[in-house]
Coordinates of C-alpha atoms (C1' of nucleotides) in Angstrom, one line a residue:
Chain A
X6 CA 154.9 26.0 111.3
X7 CA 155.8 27.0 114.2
X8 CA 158.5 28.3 117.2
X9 CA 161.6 26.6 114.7
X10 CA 163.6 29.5 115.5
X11 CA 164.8 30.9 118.5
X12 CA 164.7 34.1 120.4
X13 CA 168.3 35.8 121.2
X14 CA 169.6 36.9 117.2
X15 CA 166.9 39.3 117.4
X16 CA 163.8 41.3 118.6
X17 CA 160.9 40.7 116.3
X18 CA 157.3 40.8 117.3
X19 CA 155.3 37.1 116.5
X20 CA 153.7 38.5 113.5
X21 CA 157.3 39.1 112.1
X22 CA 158.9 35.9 113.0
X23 CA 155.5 34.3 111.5
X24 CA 157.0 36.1 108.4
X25 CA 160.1 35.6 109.0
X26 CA 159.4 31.9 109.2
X27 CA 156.9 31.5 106.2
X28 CA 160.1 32.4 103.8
X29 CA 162.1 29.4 105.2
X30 CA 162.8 26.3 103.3
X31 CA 163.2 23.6 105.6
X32 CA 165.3 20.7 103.9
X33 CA 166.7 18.0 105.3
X34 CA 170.6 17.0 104.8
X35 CA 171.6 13.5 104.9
X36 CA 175.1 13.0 107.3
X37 CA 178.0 13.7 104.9
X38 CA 176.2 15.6 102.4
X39 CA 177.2 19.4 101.5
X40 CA 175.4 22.8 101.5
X41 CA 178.2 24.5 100.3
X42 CA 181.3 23.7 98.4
X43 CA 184.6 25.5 97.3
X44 CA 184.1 27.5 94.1
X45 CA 180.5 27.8 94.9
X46 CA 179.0 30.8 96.1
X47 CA 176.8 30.8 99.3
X48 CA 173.9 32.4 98.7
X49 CA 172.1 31.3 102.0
X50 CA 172.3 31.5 105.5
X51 CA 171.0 28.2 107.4
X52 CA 169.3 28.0 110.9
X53 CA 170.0 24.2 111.9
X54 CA 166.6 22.8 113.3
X55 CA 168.6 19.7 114.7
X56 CA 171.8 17.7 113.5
X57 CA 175.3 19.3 112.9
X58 CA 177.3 20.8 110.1
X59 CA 181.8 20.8 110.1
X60 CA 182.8 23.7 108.1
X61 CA 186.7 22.8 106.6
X62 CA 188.9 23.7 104.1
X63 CA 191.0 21.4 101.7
X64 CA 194.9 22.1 103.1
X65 CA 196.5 19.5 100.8
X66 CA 195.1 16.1 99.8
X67 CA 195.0 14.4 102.6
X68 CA 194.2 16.9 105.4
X69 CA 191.5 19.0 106.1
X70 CA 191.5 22.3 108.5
X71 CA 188.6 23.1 110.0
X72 CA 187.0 25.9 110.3
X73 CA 183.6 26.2 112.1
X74 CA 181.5 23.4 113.8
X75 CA 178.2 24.2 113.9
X76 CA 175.1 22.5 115.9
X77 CA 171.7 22.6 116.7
X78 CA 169.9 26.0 117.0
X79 CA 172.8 28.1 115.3
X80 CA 172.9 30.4 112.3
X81 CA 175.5 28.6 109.4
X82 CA 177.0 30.2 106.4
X83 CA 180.1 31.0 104.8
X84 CA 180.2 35.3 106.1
X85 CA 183.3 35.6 103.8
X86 CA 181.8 34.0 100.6
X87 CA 178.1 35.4 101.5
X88 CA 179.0 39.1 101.9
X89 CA 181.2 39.7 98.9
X90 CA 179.3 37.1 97.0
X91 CA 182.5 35.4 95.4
X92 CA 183.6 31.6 95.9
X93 CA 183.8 29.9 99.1
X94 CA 186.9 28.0 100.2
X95 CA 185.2 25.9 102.4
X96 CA 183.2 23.1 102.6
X97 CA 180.0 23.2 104.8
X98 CA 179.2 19.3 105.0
X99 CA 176.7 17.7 107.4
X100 CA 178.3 15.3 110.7
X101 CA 174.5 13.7 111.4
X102 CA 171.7 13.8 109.7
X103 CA 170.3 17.4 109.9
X104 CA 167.4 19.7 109.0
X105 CA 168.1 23.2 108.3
X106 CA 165.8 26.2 107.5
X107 CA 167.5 28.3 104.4
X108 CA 166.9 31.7 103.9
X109 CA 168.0 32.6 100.6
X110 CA 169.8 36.3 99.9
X111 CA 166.6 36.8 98.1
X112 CA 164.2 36.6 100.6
X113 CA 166.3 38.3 103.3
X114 CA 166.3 41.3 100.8
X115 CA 162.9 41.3 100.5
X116 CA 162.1 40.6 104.1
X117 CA 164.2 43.9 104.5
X118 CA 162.1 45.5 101.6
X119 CA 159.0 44.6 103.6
X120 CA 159.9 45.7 106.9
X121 CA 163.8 47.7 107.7
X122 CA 162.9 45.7 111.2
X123 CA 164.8 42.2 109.2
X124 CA 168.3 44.4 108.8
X125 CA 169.1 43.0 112.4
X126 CA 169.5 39.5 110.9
X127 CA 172.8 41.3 109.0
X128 CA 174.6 40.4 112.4
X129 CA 174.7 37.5 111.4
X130 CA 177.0 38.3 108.5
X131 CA 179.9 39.1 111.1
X132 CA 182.3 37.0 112.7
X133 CA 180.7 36.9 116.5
X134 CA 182.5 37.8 119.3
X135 CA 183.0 34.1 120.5
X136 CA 185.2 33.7 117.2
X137 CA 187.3 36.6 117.3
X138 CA 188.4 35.8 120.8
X139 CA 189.2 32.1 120.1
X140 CA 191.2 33.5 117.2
X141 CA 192.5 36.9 117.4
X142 CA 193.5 37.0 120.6
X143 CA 196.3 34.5 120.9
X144 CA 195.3 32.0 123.2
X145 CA 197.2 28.9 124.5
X146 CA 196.0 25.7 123.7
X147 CA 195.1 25.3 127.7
X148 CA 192.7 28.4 127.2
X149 CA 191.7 27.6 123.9
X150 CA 189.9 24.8 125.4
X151 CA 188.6 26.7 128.4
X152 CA 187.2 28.8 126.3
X153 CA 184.9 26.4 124.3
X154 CA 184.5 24.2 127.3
X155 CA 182.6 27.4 128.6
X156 CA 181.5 29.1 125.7
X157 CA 180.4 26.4 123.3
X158 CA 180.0 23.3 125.3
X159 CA 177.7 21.8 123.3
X160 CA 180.8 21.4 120.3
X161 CA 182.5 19.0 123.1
X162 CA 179.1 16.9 122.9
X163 CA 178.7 16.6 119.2
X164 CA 182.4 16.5 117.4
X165 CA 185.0 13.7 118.4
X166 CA 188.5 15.3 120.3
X167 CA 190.2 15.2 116.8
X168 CA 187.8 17.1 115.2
X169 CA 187.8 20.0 118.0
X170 CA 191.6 19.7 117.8
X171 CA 191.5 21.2 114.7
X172 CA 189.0 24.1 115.2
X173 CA 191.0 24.7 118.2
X174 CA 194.1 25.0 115.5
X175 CA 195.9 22.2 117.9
X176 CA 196.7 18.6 117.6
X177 CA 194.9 15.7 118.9
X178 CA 198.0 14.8 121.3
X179 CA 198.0 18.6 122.2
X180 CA 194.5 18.6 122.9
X181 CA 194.4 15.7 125.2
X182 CA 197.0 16.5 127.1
X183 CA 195.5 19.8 128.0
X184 CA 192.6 17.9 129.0
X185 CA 194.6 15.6 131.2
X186 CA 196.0 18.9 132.8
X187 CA 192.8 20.7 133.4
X188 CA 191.0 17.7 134.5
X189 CA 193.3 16.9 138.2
X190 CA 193.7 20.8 138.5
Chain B
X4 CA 184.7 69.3 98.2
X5 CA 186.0 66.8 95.6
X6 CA 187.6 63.7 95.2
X7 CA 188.4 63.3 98.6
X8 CA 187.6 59.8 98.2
X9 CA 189.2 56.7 96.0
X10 CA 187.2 54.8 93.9
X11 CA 187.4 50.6 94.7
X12 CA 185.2 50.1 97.8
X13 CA 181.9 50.8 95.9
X14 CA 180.0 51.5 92.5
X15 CA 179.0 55.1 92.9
X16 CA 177.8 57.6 90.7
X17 CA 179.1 61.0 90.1
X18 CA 175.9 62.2 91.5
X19 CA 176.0 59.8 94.6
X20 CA 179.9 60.4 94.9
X21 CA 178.8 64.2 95.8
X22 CA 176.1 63.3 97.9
X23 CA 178.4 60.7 100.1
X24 CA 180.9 63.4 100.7
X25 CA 178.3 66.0 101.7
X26 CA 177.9 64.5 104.3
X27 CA 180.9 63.6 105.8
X28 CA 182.7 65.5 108.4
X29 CA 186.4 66.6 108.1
X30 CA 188.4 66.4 111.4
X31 CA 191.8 67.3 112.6
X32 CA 193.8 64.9 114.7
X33 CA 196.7 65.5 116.2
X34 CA 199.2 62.9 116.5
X35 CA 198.7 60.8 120.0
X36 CA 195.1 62.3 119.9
X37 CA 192.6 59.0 119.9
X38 CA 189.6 59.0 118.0
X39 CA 188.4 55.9 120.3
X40 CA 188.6 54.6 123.7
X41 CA 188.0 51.2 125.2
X42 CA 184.5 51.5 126.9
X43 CA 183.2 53.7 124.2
X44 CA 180.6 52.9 121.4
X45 CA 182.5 52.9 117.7
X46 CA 179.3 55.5 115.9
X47 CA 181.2 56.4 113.1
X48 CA 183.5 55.3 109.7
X49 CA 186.5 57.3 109.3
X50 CA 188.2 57.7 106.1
X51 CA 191.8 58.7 106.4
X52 CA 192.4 61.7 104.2
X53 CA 196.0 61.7 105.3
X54 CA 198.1 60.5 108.0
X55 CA 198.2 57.0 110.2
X56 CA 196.4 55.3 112.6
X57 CA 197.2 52.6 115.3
X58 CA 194.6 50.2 116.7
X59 CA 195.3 48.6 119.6
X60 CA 194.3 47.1 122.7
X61 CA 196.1 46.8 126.4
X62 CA 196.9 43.7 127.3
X63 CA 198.7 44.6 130.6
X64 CA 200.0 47.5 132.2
X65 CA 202.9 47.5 130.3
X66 CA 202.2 46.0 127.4
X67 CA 199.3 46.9 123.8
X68 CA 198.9 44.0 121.4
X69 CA 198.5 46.4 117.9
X70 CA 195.3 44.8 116.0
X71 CA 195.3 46.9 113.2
X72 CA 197.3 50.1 111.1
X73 CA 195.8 51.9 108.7
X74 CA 196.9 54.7 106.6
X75 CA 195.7 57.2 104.3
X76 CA 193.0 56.3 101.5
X77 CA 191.7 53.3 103.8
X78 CA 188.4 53.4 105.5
X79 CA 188.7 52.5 109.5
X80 CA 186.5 51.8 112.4
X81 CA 186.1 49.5 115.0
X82 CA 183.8 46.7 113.1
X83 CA 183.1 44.4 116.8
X84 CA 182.3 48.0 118.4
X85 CA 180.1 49.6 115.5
X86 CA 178.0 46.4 114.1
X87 CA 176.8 45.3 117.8
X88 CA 177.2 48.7 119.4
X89 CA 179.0 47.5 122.4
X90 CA 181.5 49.0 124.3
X91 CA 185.1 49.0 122.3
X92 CA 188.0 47.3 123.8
X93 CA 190.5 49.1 121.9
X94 CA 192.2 52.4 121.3
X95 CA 192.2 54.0 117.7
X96 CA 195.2 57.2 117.9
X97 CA 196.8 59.0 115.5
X98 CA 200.3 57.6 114.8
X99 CA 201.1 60.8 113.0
X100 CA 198.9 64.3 112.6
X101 CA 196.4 63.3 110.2
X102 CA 193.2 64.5 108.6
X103 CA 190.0 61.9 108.6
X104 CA 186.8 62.6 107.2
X105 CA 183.8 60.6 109.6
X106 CA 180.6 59.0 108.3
X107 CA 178.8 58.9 111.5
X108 CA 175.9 55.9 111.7
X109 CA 173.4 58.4 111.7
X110 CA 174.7 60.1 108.4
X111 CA 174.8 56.4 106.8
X112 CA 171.6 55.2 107.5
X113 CA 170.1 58.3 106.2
X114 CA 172.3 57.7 102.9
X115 CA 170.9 54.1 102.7
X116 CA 167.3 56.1 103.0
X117 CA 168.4 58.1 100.4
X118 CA 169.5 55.3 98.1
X119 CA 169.6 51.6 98.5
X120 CA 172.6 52.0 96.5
X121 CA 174.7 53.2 99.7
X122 CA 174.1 49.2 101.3
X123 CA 177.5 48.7 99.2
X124 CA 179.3 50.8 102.2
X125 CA 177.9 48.0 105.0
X126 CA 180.6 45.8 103.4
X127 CA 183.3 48.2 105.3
X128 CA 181.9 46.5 108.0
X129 CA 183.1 42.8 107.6
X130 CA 186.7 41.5 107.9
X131 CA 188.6 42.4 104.4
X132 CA 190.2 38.8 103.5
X133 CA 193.1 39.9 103.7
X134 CA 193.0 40.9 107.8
X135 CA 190.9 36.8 107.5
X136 CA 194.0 35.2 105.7
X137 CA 196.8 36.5 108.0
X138 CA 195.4 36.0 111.1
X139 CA 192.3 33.0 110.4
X140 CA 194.7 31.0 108.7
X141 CA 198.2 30.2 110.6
X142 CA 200.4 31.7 108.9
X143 CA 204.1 31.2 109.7
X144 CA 206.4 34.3 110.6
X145 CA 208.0 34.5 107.6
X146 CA 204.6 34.0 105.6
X147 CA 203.2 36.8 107.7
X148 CA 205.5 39.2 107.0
X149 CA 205.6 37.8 103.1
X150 CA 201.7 38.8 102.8
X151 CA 202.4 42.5 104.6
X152 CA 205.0 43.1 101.8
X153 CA 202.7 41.8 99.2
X154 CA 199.5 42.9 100.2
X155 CA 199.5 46.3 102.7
X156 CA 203.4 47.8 101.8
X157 CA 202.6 50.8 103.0
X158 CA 202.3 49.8 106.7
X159 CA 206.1 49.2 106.4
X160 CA 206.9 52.7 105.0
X161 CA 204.6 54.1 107.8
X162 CA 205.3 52.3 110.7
X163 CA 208.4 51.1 112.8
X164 CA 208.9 47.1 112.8
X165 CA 208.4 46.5 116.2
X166 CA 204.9 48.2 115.6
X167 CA 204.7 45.7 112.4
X168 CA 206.1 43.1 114.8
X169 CA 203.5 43.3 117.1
X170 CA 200.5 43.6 114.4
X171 CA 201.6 40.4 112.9
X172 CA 201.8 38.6 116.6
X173 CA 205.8 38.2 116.7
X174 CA 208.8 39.5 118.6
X175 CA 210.7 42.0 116.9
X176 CA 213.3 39.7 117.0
X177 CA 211.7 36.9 115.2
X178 CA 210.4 39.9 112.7
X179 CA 214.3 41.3 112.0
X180 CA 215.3 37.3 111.7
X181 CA 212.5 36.8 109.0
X182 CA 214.0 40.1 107.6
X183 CA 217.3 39.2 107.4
X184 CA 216.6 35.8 105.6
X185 CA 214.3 37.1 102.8
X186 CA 217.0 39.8 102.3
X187 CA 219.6 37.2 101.1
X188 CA 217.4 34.5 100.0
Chain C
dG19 C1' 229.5 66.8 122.1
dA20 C1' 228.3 63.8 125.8
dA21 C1' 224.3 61.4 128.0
dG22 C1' 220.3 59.1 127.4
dG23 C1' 216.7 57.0 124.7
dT24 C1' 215.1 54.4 120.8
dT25 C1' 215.1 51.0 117.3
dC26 C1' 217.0 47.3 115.4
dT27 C1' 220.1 43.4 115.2
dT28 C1' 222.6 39.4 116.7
dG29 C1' 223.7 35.5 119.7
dA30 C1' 222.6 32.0 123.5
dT31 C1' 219.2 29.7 126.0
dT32 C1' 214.6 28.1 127.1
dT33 C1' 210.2 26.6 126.3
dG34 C1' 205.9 24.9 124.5
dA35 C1' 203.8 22.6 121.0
dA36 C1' 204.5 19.6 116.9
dT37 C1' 206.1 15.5 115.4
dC38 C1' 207.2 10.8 115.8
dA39 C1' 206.1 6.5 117.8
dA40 C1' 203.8 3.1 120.3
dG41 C1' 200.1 1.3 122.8
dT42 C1' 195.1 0.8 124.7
dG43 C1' 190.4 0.3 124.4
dA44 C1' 186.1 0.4 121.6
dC45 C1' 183.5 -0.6 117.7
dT46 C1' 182.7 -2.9 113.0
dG47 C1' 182.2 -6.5 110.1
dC48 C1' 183.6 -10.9 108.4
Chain D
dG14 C1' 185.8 -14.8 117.9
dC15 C1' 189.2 -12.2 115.5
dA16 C1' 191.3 -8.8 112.2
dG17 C1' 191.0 -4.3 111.2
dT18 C1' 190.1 0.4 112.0
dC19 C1' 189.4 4.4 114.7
dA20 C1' 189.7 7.6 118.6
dC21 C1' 192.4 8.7 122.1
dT22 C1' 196.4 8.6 125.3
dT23 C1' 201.2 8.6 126.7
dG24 C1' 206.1 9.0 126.1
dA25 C1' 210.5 10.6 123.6
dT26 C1' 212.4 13.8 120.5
dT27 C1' 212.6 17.8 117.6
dC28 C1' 211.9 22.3 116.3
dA29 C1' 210.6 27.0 115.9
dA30 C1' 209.8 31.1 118.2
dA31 C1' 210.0 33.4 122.7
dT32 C1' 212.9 35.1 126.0
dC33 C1' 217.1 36.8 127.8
dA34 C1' 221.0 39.5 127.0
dA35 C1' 224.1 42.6 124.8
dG36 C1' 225.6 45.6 121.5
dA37 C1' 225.3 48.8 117.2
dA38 C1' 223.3 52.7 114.9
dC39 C1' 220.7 56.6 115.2
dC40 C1' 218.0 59.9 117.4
dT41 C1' 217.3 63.5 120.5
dT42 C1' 218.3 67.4 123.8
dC43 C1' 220.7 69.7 127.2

DNA sequence: GAAGGTTCTTGATTTGAATCAAGTGACTGC
DNA sequence: GCAGTCACTTGATTCAAATCAAGAACCTTC
C-alpha cells in the first residue's frame, strides 16, 4: 500500500506513515450505505480515499438537517460521539460510492502506545477552524456562501444546491438567491 | 492543598487527586485583569476557584461578541488557541476578582507521563454538548434562553442580561421579550 | 440630593430570511 | 414520446428579530 493518505494533518517521517498506514482497513461503502448511525457509538475515524459521505441528523420524519459533507481526501467521524464515546445523533451515510481507510480507537491507542509521535492525529478530534467560523461566528447567508465557495470548494462540486443549503443552515430559495447576487456583483 | 477541585470531569484517585493539584498553580486576578489576549498562545487550563470570567472577542471598535462565561468550579481555556497552538482571537478577563488555579501544557503532559490515567483531562479540550446544542443546532431565542436556565443557571446569577444577551447571539431587547413571556406563560 | 450613567423594559418600525406558490428545465422510465 | 420526478429559480407574502427610540428604575459620585 502505498501514499493513500495525505501530507498536511501531520508531520510523520515515511517509516511512520508506513505504520500508520499498515493499521488501516480500507473498505469500500456502497452510495447510500451508513458507517455510522444514531444510537451507535463511533468508534472510528475514516480517511475517505475517493467518494463522499453527508453527515445529517433526523429533525422530524420527513426532514433531515445536515451536518457535515465530507469528500475525498478528508478525515470523517462523529468528534462529539468519538470523544466521549456515547451515542451519535447523526447519520454518516455515503452520496457515491466511496472507499475509506478506518482507524479504529484501538489502533490509534496503540499507534500512540508505540510511538507519542501519533497524538497529533487527536486534532482531528476538534471541530476545525473552517467549522467554527461557518458556525460560531454569525454569518449571513451571502457570506456563508463566500466562505465555502473559498474555503471548501470542492463541497459546491460534489453535493447538489439543496444539500449545501442545509449545511449552510439556509434554504434552497435563500441559497440561490444569494448566488444570483454574488454572481452579477 | 485539598479539595480544591470537584469531582465530575474525570475518574481520579485519592492518590492522583493530590498529585493533579500539586501541580497546579494558584493565581490572583483582579477583576478587568485578562488572563488572555488576542495574538497570544492559550498554554494553560484554568480552573476557577472563585469568581467569573468573560470570553470574548472584538468585533468592531465599538462592539465584543461574548463567546463564552464561566464561573467558579468550571475548568476554562481557549480550546481553538490551546489544541492548534495558534494565536487566540479572544480576550479571557475577570468579570469579578477571582482566584483560578492553572494547569499549564507543560504541567499536563508531564501528568499524562506520569499516568495515562490523566488522558481523561484532554476531553476539557473539546466542545461540552452543551456549548454544541445551543449554538450547532438553531436554536430559537426563547429556546436559547430556555437551555441557559436549564442547563448553566448560574451564568444568570453572575452576569447582567445584556452580557447573557450577547452570549446567546440576541439583542437585549429580544432577551427581556423572551423574559417577559416565559414569566407569564 | 441633583446630575449622570447603567441596565432593563416597552413600543414602533424596518429588514432579511422563511414560507408559500408557481414555473422551468433536465433526467428517468414506461 | 410523454408522464413523472427532481433540482433549481423567481416572485409574493409573512414573520421574527433587529433596529430605532424613549422612558423607568437603579446605581453612582460629587
Amino acid at each position: 500500500m502505498s501514499a493513500i493518505l495525505p501530507g498536511g494533518f501531520g508531520n510523520f517521517s515515511h517509516s511512520e506513515m508506513d505504520l500508520l498506514q499498515s493499521v488501516l482497513l480500507s473498505k469500500e461503502i456502497t452510495k447510500g450505505a451508513s458507517l455510522l448511525k444514531p444510537g451507535q457509538i463511533c468508534q472510528s475515524l475514516y480517511f475517505i480515499g475517493s467518494g463522499s459521505f453527508i453527515q445529517f441528523k433526523e429533525k422530524d420524519e420527513i426532514d433531515q438537517q445536515v451536518i457535515d459533507l465530507h469528500v475525498e481526501q478528508e478525515w470523517m467521524l462523529n468528534q462529539q460521539s468519538f470523544v466521549r464515546q456515547q451515542p451519535s445523533e447523526t447519520f454518516i451515510q455515503a452520496y457515491t460510492d466511496s472507499r475509506v481507510h478506518e482507524l479504529t480507537i484501538a489502533a490509534l491507542h496503540e499507534l500512540i502506545r508505540l510511538s507519542p509521535v501519533f497524538f497529533q492525529l487527536a486534532r482531528l478530534l476538534d471541530p476545525t477552524p473552517s467549522r467554527i467560523k461557518l458556525f460560531d461566528d454569525q454569518l449571513s447567508p451571502a457570506e456563508k456562501y463566500q466562505f465555502i465557495l473559498e474555503h471548501r470548494p470542492a463541497l459546491l462540486q460534489a453535493f447538489p444546491l439543496k444539500v449545501i443549503a442545509s449545511y449552510l443552515k439556509m434554504t434552497p430559495e435563500t441559497l440561490s438567491r444569494v448566488r444570483e447576487k454574488l454572481s452579477k456583483a
